[in-house]
Amino acid sequence: MPDEQVCASTSALLCSMAANSCKAALQGQQRSVKARGAHDMDDSGSSSDDSWSIEKAGTREDAWQRTDLNIVLVNPQIPQNAGNVSRTCAATGIPLHLVGPLGFKTDDKMLKRAGLDYWHSVCVDTHKSWEAFYKYFSELPEPKRLVAFTVYGDHFYAGPEFTYQPGDWLVFGAETSGLPPEAHRDVLASGGALVKIPIIEKHVRSINLAVCAGIGAFEAIRQLDAGQHQVAPRQSPSFDEVVVKYFPQSPLAPQQGAGSSSGAATQAASVGGEVM
């Protein structure tokens, strides 16, 4: 079979597997979320479904939300990317800002599916345009700084070359066109910085938006939380429970009655969701 046909067949298989995985993850999911205020979206990002919309995501009242970092997606076009970034925000407590016009609608069919069941744990603000966002940002108290990730950046995105500081807003552009010219202008005019994640541009023009946001977010956290990082193994579900449920044929799978692992097989029935 020609290489082109092999690649096409593999791509189709992966797409089918991904679609089935998302469908399985969403079956039976019925989660209520707390309504909160947000800036009105324009027609390109409006929601016609009153049962759920992104405006019913998390709230800044949650004590675990970070106050020293924000993530801003400017004109994102692919809902799956916005959903993946929302998951990163839920995992890190970083508030998320979506700046229109968006390439998708903010109803449950689009974004709720992309963000699975994490949206209720994400503090989200929406803005009609870059102009509206920049006005909003300009009226906020100090400390604050815009840090835009762009292929036209003149600073390496990570330390020791670049130092993040409390009040940084990490800004990312559209998957297709990057940040608009006015965003580059306003970032620099406000005293912000243009940073770049280096790649081998011979092969690709850019890397995935959600990947960029994750790289930037965790580098900023690494610096801002220096000396405070705490890592501990997950307690529930335990490693043995996960092995029994997902890898029962593994030689590492605990056996019934084998010392401290006894009972793991029966407990494994209650293990669900993503654990790794």
mmCIF file of C-alpha atoms in Angstrom:
data_model
loop_
_atom_site.group_PDB
_atom_site.id
_atom_site.type_symbol
_atom_site.label_atom_id
_atom_site.label_comp_id
_atom_site.label_asym_id
_atom_site.label_seq_id
_atom_site.Cartn_x
_atom_site.Cartn_y
_atom_site.Cartn_z
ATOM 1 C CA MET A 1 0.000 0.000 0.000
ATOM 2 C CA PRO A 2 1.388 3.451 -0.894
ATOM 3 C CA ASP A 3 2.600 5.585 2.010
ATOM 4 C CA GLU A 4 -0.115 8.150 1.310
ATOM 5 C CA GLN A 5 -2.866 5.543 1.723
ATOM 6 C CA VAL A 6 -1.271 4.203 4.907
ATOM 7 C CA CYS A 7 -1.157 7.719 6.400
ATOM 8 C CA ALA A 8 -4.755 8.393 5.387
ATOM 9 C CA SER A 9 -5.974 5.105 6.859
ATOM 10 C CA THR A 10 -4.054 5.693 10.086
ATOM 11 C CA SER A 11 -5.419 9.229 10.379
ATOM 12 C CA ALA A 12 -8.988 8.027 9.865
ATOM 13 C CA LEU A 13 -8.530 5.293 12.486
ATOM 14 C CA LEU A 14 -7.120 7.736 15.046
ATOM 15 C CA CYS A 15 -9.986 10.185 14.435
ATOM 16 C CA SER A 16 -12.510 7.380 14.908
ATOM 17 C CA MET A 17 -10.818 6.229 18.127
ATOM 18 C CA ALA A 18 -10.748 9.789 19.480
ATOM 19 C CA ALA A 19 -14.421 10.310 18.687
ATOM 20 C CA ASN A 20 -15.397 7.047 20.389
ATOM 21 C CA SER A 21 -13.274 7.944 23.429
ATOM 22 C CA CYS A 22 -14.967 11.335 23.800
ATOM 23 C CA LYS A 23 -18.407 9.755 23.399
ATOM 24 C CA ALA A 24 -17.677 7.188 26.089
ATOM 25 C CA ALA A 25 -16.326 9.820 28.476
ATOM 26 C CA LEU A 26 -19.450 11.908 28.080
ATOM 27 C CA GLN A 27 -22.099 9.182 28.408
ATOM 28 C CA GLY A 28 -24.311 9.735 31.387
ATOM 29 C CA GLN A 29 -22.667 13.038 32.239
ATOM 30 C CA GLN A 30 -25.188 15.391 33.832
ATOM 31 C CA ARG A 31 -23.466 18.070 35.890
ATOM 32 C CA SER A 32 -25.096 21.273 37.112
ATOM 33 C CA VAL A 33 -22.919 24.364 37.207
ATOM 34 C CA LYS A 34 -23.097 27.623 39.101
ATOM 35 C CA ALA A 35 -24.090 30.659 37.064
ATOM 36 C CA ARG A 36 -21.843 33.660 37.083
ATOM 37 C CA GLY A 37 -21.568 37.018 35.368
ATOM 38 C CA ALA A 38 -19.460 37.527 32.254
ATOM 39 C CA HIS A 39 -18.971 40.031 29.481
ATOM 40 C CA ASP A 40 -21.536 39.670 26.678
ATOM 41 C CA MET A 41 -20.338 37.954 23.541
ATOM 42 C CA ASP A 42 -21.182 39.246 20.082
ATOM 43 C CA ASP A 43 -23.252 37.288 17.566
ATOM 44 C CA SER A 44 -20.307 35.173 16.475
ATOM 45 C CA GLY A 45 -19.938 33.783 19.996
ATOM 46 C CA SER A 46 -23.466 33.902 21.357
ATOM 47 C CA SER A 47 -25.282 30.962 22.863
ATOM 48 C CA SER A 48 -28.804 29.932 21.923
ATOM 49 C CA ASP A 49 -29.017 27.277 24.652
ATOM 50 C CA ASP A 50 -30.126 28.568 28.058
ATOM 51 C CA SER A 51 -29.484 25.218 29.785
ATOM 52 C CA TRP A 52 -25.707 25.599 29.736
ATOM 53 C CA SER A 53 -23.193 28.066 28.405
ATOM 54 C CA ILE A 54 -19.657 29.071 29.205
ATOM 55 C CA GLU A 55 -21.036 31.934 31.281
ATOM 56 C CA LYS A 56 -22.031 29.236 33.798
ATOM 57 C CA ALA A 57 -18.472 28.147 34.430
ATOM 58 C CA GLY A 58 -16.559 28.632 37.691
ATOM 59 C CA THR A 59 -16.250 31.737 39.803
ATOM 60 C CA ARG A 60 -13.477 33.848 41.290
ATOM 61 C CA GLU A 61 -15.097 33.269 44.682
ATOM 62 C CA ASP A 62 -13.408 29.867 44.790
ATOM 63 C CA ALA A 63 -10.488 30.236 47.188
ATOM 64 C CA TRP A 64 -8.211 27.969 45.169
ATOM 65 C CA GLN A 65 -8.263 30.235 42.111
ATOM 66 C CA ARG A 66 -4.871 31.847 41.519
ATOM 67 C CA THR A 67 -4.762 35.628 41.627
ATOM 68 C CA ASP A 68 -1.245 36.023 40.240
ATOM 69 C CA LEU A 69 -1.778 34.502 36.777
ATOM 70 C CA ASN A 70 -4.326 34.593 33.961
ATOM 71 C CA ILE A 71 -4.519 32.877 30.569
ATOM 72 C CA VAL A 72 -5.951 34.741 27.578
ATOM 73 C CA LEU A 73 -6.971 33.071 24.298
ATOM 74 C CA VAL A 74 -7.416 35.631 21.524
ATOM 75 C CA ASN A 75 -9.736 34.566 18.671
ATOM 76 C CA PRO A 76 -9.433 30.800 19.307
ATOM 77 C CA GLN A 77 -10.913 28.840 16.405
ATOM 78 C CA ILE A 78 -11.073 25.232 17.576
ATOM 79 C CA PRO A 79 -13.320 24.334 20.537
ATOM 80 C CA GLN A 80 -11.257 21.268 21.411
ATOM 81 C CA ASN A 81 -8.234 23.498 21.986
ATOM 82 C CA ALA A 82 -10.227 25.845 24.223
ATOM 83 C CA GLY A 83 -11.523 22.795 26.080
ATOM 84 C CA ASN A 84 -8.027 21.430 26.613
ATOM 85 C CA VAL A 85 -6.819 24.803 27.878
ATOM 86 C CA SER A 86 -9.790 24.923 30.250
ATOM 87 C CA ARG A 87 -8.690 21.572 31.657
ATOM 88 C CA THR A 88 -5.209 22.979 32.276
ATOM 89 C CA CYS A 89 -6.817 25.966 34.003
ATOM 90 C CA ALA A 90 -8.922 23.663 36.173
ATOM 91 C CA ALA A 91 -5.791 21.713 37.143
ATOM 92 C CA THR A 92 -3.815 24.826 38.032
ATOM 93 C CA GLY A 93 -6.474 27.268 39.291
ATOM 94 C CA ILE A 94 -5.611 29.826 36.613
ATOM 95 C CA PRO A 95 -8.524 32.020 35.403
ATOM 96 C CA LEU A 96 -9.255 31.857 31.661
ATOM 97 C CA HIS A 97 -10.247 34.694 29.310
ATOM 98 C CA LEU A 98 -11.720 34.092 25.847
ATOM 99 C CA VAL A 99 -11.442 37.041 23.475
ATOM 100 C CA GLY A 100 -13.748 37.139 20.453
ATOM 101 C CA PRO A 101 -14.589 36.773 17.752
ATOM 102 C CA LEU A 102 -14.474 33.037 18.452
ATOM 103 C CA GLY A 103 -14.490 30.282 15.869
ATOM 104 C CA PHE A 104 -17.203 28.406 17.765
ATOM 105 C CA LYS A 105 -20.304 29.051 19.828
ATOM 106 C CA THR A 106 -20.265 29.007 23.604
ATOM 107 C CA ASP A 107 -23.084 26.517 24.075
ATOM 108 C CA ASP A 108 -22.946 23.061 25.619
ATOM 109 C CA LYS A 109 -22.778 21.240 22.285
ATOM 110 C CA MET A 110 -19.474 22.856 21.469
ATOM 111 C CA LEU A 111 -17.509 23.903 24.532
ATOM 112 C CA LYS A 112 -18.987 21.688 27.222
ATOM 113 C CA ARG A 113 -18.031 18.650 25.177
ATOM 114 C CA ALA A 114 -14.565 20.015 24.522
ATOM 115 C CA GLY A 115 -13.987 20.748 28.208
ATOM 116 C CA LEU A 116 -15.649 17.537 29.407
ATOM 117 C CA ASP A 117 -16.766 18.059 33.011
ATOM 118 C CA TYR A 118 -14.085 20.548 34.040
ATOM 119 C CA TRP A 119 -15.790 23.825 33.142
ATOM 120 C CA HIS A 120 -17.404 24.227 36.557
ATOM 121 C CA SER A 121 -13.879 24.366 38.013
ATOM 122 C CA VAL A 122 -12.646 27.103 35.678
ATOM 123 C CA CYS A 123 -13.098 30.824 36.225
ATOM 124 C CA VAL A 124 -13.994 32.167 32.753
ATOM 125 C CA ASP A 125 -14.449 35.685 31.417
ATOM 126 C CA THR A 126 -15.443 36.389 27.820
ATOM 127 C CA HIS A 127 -14.749 39.566 25.865
ATOM 128 C CA LYS A 128 -16.228 40.720 22.561
ATOM 129 C CA SER A 129 -12.949 41.760 20.981
ATOM 130 C CA TRP A 130 -9.315 42.515 21.656
ATOM 131 C CA GLU A 131 -10.254 46.164 22.050
ATOM 132 C CA ALA A 132 -12.831 45.270 24.714
ATOM 133 C CA PHE A 133 -10.373 43.013 26.512
ATOM 134 C CA TYR A 134 -7.585 45.584 26.460
ATOM 135 C CA LYS A 135 -9.914 48.224 27.889
ATOM 136 C CA TYR A 136 -10.878 45.774 30.637
ATOM 137 C CA PHE A 137 -7.215 44.966 31.328
ATOM 138 C CA SER A 138 -6.178 48.637 31.341
ATOM 139 C CA GLU A 139 -8.656 49.437 34.099
ATOM 140 C CA LEU A 140 -7.364 46.716 36.423
ATOM 141 C CA PRO A 141 -5.092 47.645 39.339
ATOM 142 C CA GLU A 142 -1.388 46.840 39.408
ATOM 143 C CA PRO A 143 0.530 44.595 39.407
ATOM 144 C CA LYS A 144 -0.254 43.433 35.898
ATOM 145 C CA ARG A 145 1.669 42.630 32.727
ATOM 146 C CA LEU A 146 0.787 41.130 29.364
ATOM 147 C CA VAL A 147 3.103 38.317 28.235
ATOM 148 C CA ALA A 148 2.275 37.403 24.651
ATOM 149 C CA PHE A 149 3.423 34.103 23.140
ATOM 150 C CA THR A 150 4.182 34.719 19.475
ATOM 151 C CA VAL A 151 6.528 33.581 16.725
ATOM 152 C CA TYR A 152 7.601 37.230 16.554
ATOM 153 C CA GLY A 153 8.717 37.257 20.173
ATOM 154 C CA ASP A 154 12.218 38.413 21.003
ATOM 155 C CA HIS A 155 12.503 36.734 24.429
ATOM 156 C CA PHE A 156 12.953 33.033 25.194
ATOM 157 C CA TYR A 157 9.769 32.040 27.064
ATOM 158 C CA ALA A 158 11.462 30.393 30.066
ATOM 159 C CA GLY A 159 14.027 31.120 32.728
ATOM 160 C CA PRO A 160 16.694 32.105 33.303
ATOM 161 C CA GLU A 161 16.280 34.205 30.161
ATOM 162 C CA PHE A 162 12.757 35.346 31.038
ATOM 163 C CA THR A 163 11.326 35.919 34.506
ATOM 164 C CA TYR A 164 7.623 35.697 35.254
ATOM 165 C CA GLN A 165 6.128 37.884 37.941
ATOM 166 C CA PRO A 166 2.862 38.050 39.907
ATOM 167 C CA GLY A 167 0.163 39.707 37.823
ATOM 168 C CA ASP A 168 1.237 38.207 34.502
ATOM 169 C CA TRP A 169 -1.413 37.575 31.842
ATOM 170 C CA LEU A 170 -0.300 34.884 29.387
ATOM 171 C CA VAL A 171 -1.703 35.745 25.955
ATOM 172 C CA PHE A 172 -2.062 33.287 23.052
ATOM 173 C CA GLY A 173 -3.328 33.921 19.524
ATOM 174 C CA ALA A 174 -5.514 32.061 17.041
ATOM 175 C CA GLU A 175 -4.467 28.673 15.684
ATOM 176 C CA THR A 176 -4.615 29.983 12.120
ATOM 177 C CA SER A 177 -3.223 33.517 12.269
ATOM 178 C CA GLY A 178 -1.669 34.045 15.685
ATOM 179 C CA LEU A 179 -2.096 37.309 17.560
ATOM 180 C CA PRO A 180 -3.574 40.271 15.658
ATOM 181 C CA PRO A 181 -1.310 43.281 14.988
ATOM 182 C CA GLU A 182 -3.103 45.452 17.552
ATOM 183 C CA ALA A 183 -2.382 42.855 20.244
ATOM 184 C CA HIS A 184 1.352 42.983 19.512
ATOM 185 C CA ARG A 185 1.181 46.781 19.627
ATOM 186 C CA ASP A 186 -0.775 47.002 22.868
ATOM 187 C CA VAL A 187 1.335 44.395 24.657
ATOM 188 C CA LEU A 188 4.478 46.399 24.017
ATOM 189 C CA ALA A 189 2.808 49.766 24.652
ATOM 190 C CA SER A 190 1.636 48.573 28.070
ATOM 191 C CA GLY A 191 5.122 47.513 29.102
ATOM 192 C CA GLY A 192 4.520 43.845 28.387
ATOM 193 C CA ALA A 193 6.716 41.294 26.655
ATOM 194 C CA LEU A 194 6.688 39.191 23.502
ATOM 195 C CA VAL A 195 8.057 35.704 24.178
ATOM 196 C CA LYS A 196 8.661 32.743 21.926
ATOM 197 C CA ILE A 197 8.711 28.968 22.335
ATOM 198 C CA PRO A 198 11.445 27.885 19.885
ATOM 199 C CA ILE A 199 10.629 25.155 17.366
ATOM 200 C CA ILE A 200 12.174 23.727 14.213
ATOM 201 C CA GLU A 201 10.246 25.853 11.730
ATOM 202 C CA LYS A 202 11.482 23.840 8.764
ATOM 203 C CA HIS A 203 8.747 21.291 9.418
ATOM 204 C CA VAL A 204 5.862 23.203 11.032
ATOM 205 C CA ARG A 205 4.712 26.797 11.309
ATOM 206 C CA SER A 206 3.658 26.500 14.940
ATOM 207 C CA ILE A 207 2.709 24.078 17.693
ATOM 208 C CA ASN A 208 -0.747 23.374 19.048
ATOM 209 C CA LEU A 209 -2.458 26.189 20.972
ATOM 210 C CA ALA A 210 -3.298 24.030 23.983
ATOM 211 C CA VAL A 211 0.291 22.744 24.099
ATOM 212 C CA CYS A 212 1.614 26.326 24.041
ATOM 213 C CA ALA A 213 -0.726 27.352 26.857
ATOM 214 C CA GLY A 214 0.355 24.380 28.950
ATOM 215 C CA ILE A 215 4.048 25.082 28.394
ATOM 216 C CA GLY A 216 3.634 28.737 29.338
ATOM 217 C CA ALA A 217 1.401 28.101 32.337
ATOM 218 C CA PHE A 218 3.604 25.499 33.981
ATOM 219 C CA GLU A 219 6.806 27.467 33.383
ATOM 220 C CA ALA A 220 5.193 30.503 35.027
ATOM 221 C CA ILE A 221 4.021 28.353 37.947
ATOM 222 C CA ARG A 222 7.473 26.769 38.251
ATOM 223 C CA GLN A 223 8.999 30.194 38.719
ATOM 224 C CA LEU A 224 6.289 31.846 40.813
ATOM 225 C CA ASP A 225 5.943 28.900 43.192
ATOM 226 C CA ALA A 226 9.670 28.226 43.519
ATOM 227 C CA GLY A 227 10.410 26.660 46.883
ATOM 228 C CA GLN A 228 6.740 25.825 47.459
ATOM 229 C CA HIS A 229 6.254 22.861 45.119
ATOM 230 C CA GLN A 230 4.748 19.871 46.868
ATOM 231 C CA VAL A 231 4.411 16.478 45.189
ATOM 232 C CA ALA A 232 2.791 13.438 46.788
ATOM 233 C CA PRO A 233 1.595 10.139 45.273
ATOM 234 C CA ARG A 234 -2.148 9.929 44.661
ATOM 235 C CA GLN A 235 -3.905 8.025 47.441
ATOM 236 C CA SER A 236 -7.304 7.288 45.898
ATOM 237 C CA PRO A 237 -7.558 5.344 43.725
ATOM 238 C CA SER A 238 -4.366 3.614 44.769
ATOM 239 C CA PHE A 239 -1.793 2.389 42.278
ATOM 240 C CA ASP A 240 -2.802 -1.219 42.959
ATOM 241 C CA GLU A 241 -6.468 -0.432 42.288
ATOM 242 C CA VAL A 242 -5.625 1.170 38.966
ATOM 243 C CA VAL A 243 -3.440 -1.761 37.928
ATOM 244 C CA VAL A 244 -6.185 -4.266 38.754
ATOM 245 C CA LYS A 245 -8.840 -2.324 36.835
ATOM 246 C CA TYR A 246 -6.932 -1.314 33.724
ATOM 247 C CA PHE A 247 -4.005 -3.767 33.556
ATOM 248 C CA PRO A 248 -5.342 -7.019 35.094
ATOM 249 C CA GLN A 249 -2.968 -9.182 33.013
ATOM 250 C CA SER A 250 0.110 -7.253 34.076
ATOM 251 C CA PRO A 251 2.659 -9.191 36.151
ATOM 252 C CA LEU A 252 2.539 -6.177 38.490
ATOM 253 C CA ALA A 253 -1.166 -6.707 39.166
ATOM 254 C CA PRO A 254 -1.628 -7.558 42.876
ATOM 255 C CA GLN A 255 -3.116 -10.932 43.643
ATOM 256 C CA GLN A 256 -6.046 -11.567 45.959
ATOM 257 C CA GLY A 257 -4.827 -11.964 49.515
ATOM 258 C CA ALA A 258 -1.289 -10.856 48.661
ATOM 259 C CA GLY A 259 -0.289 -8.902 51.762
ATOM 260 C CA SER A 260 -1.224 -5.232 51.805
ATOM 261 C CA SER A 261 -2.675 -5.517 48.306
ATOM 262 C CA SER A 262 -5.450 -7.859 49.384
ATOM 263 C CA GLY A 263 -8.835 -6.510 48.548
ATOM 264 C CA ALA A 264 -7.496 -4.324 45.744
ATOM 265 C CA ALA A 265 -9.358 -6.328 43.129
ATOM 266 C CA THR A 266 -12.698 -5.823 44.844
ATOM 267 C CA GLN A 267 -12.013 -2.122 45.402
ATOM 268 C CA ALA A 268 -11.060 -1.683 41.762
ATOM 269 C CA ALA A 269 -14.683 -1.937 40.714
ATOM 270 C CA SER A 270 -15.231 1.551 42.080
ATOM 271 C CA VAL A 271 -12.297 3.077 40.207
ATOM 272 C CA GLY A 272 -13.451 5.210 37.300
ATOM 273 C CA GLY A 273 -12.525 8.160 35.144
ATOM 274 C CA GLU A 274 -9.052 9.190 34.098
ATOM 275 C CA VAL A 275 -6.438 8.396 36.695
ATOM 276 C CA MET A 276 -3.070 8.733 35.017
#
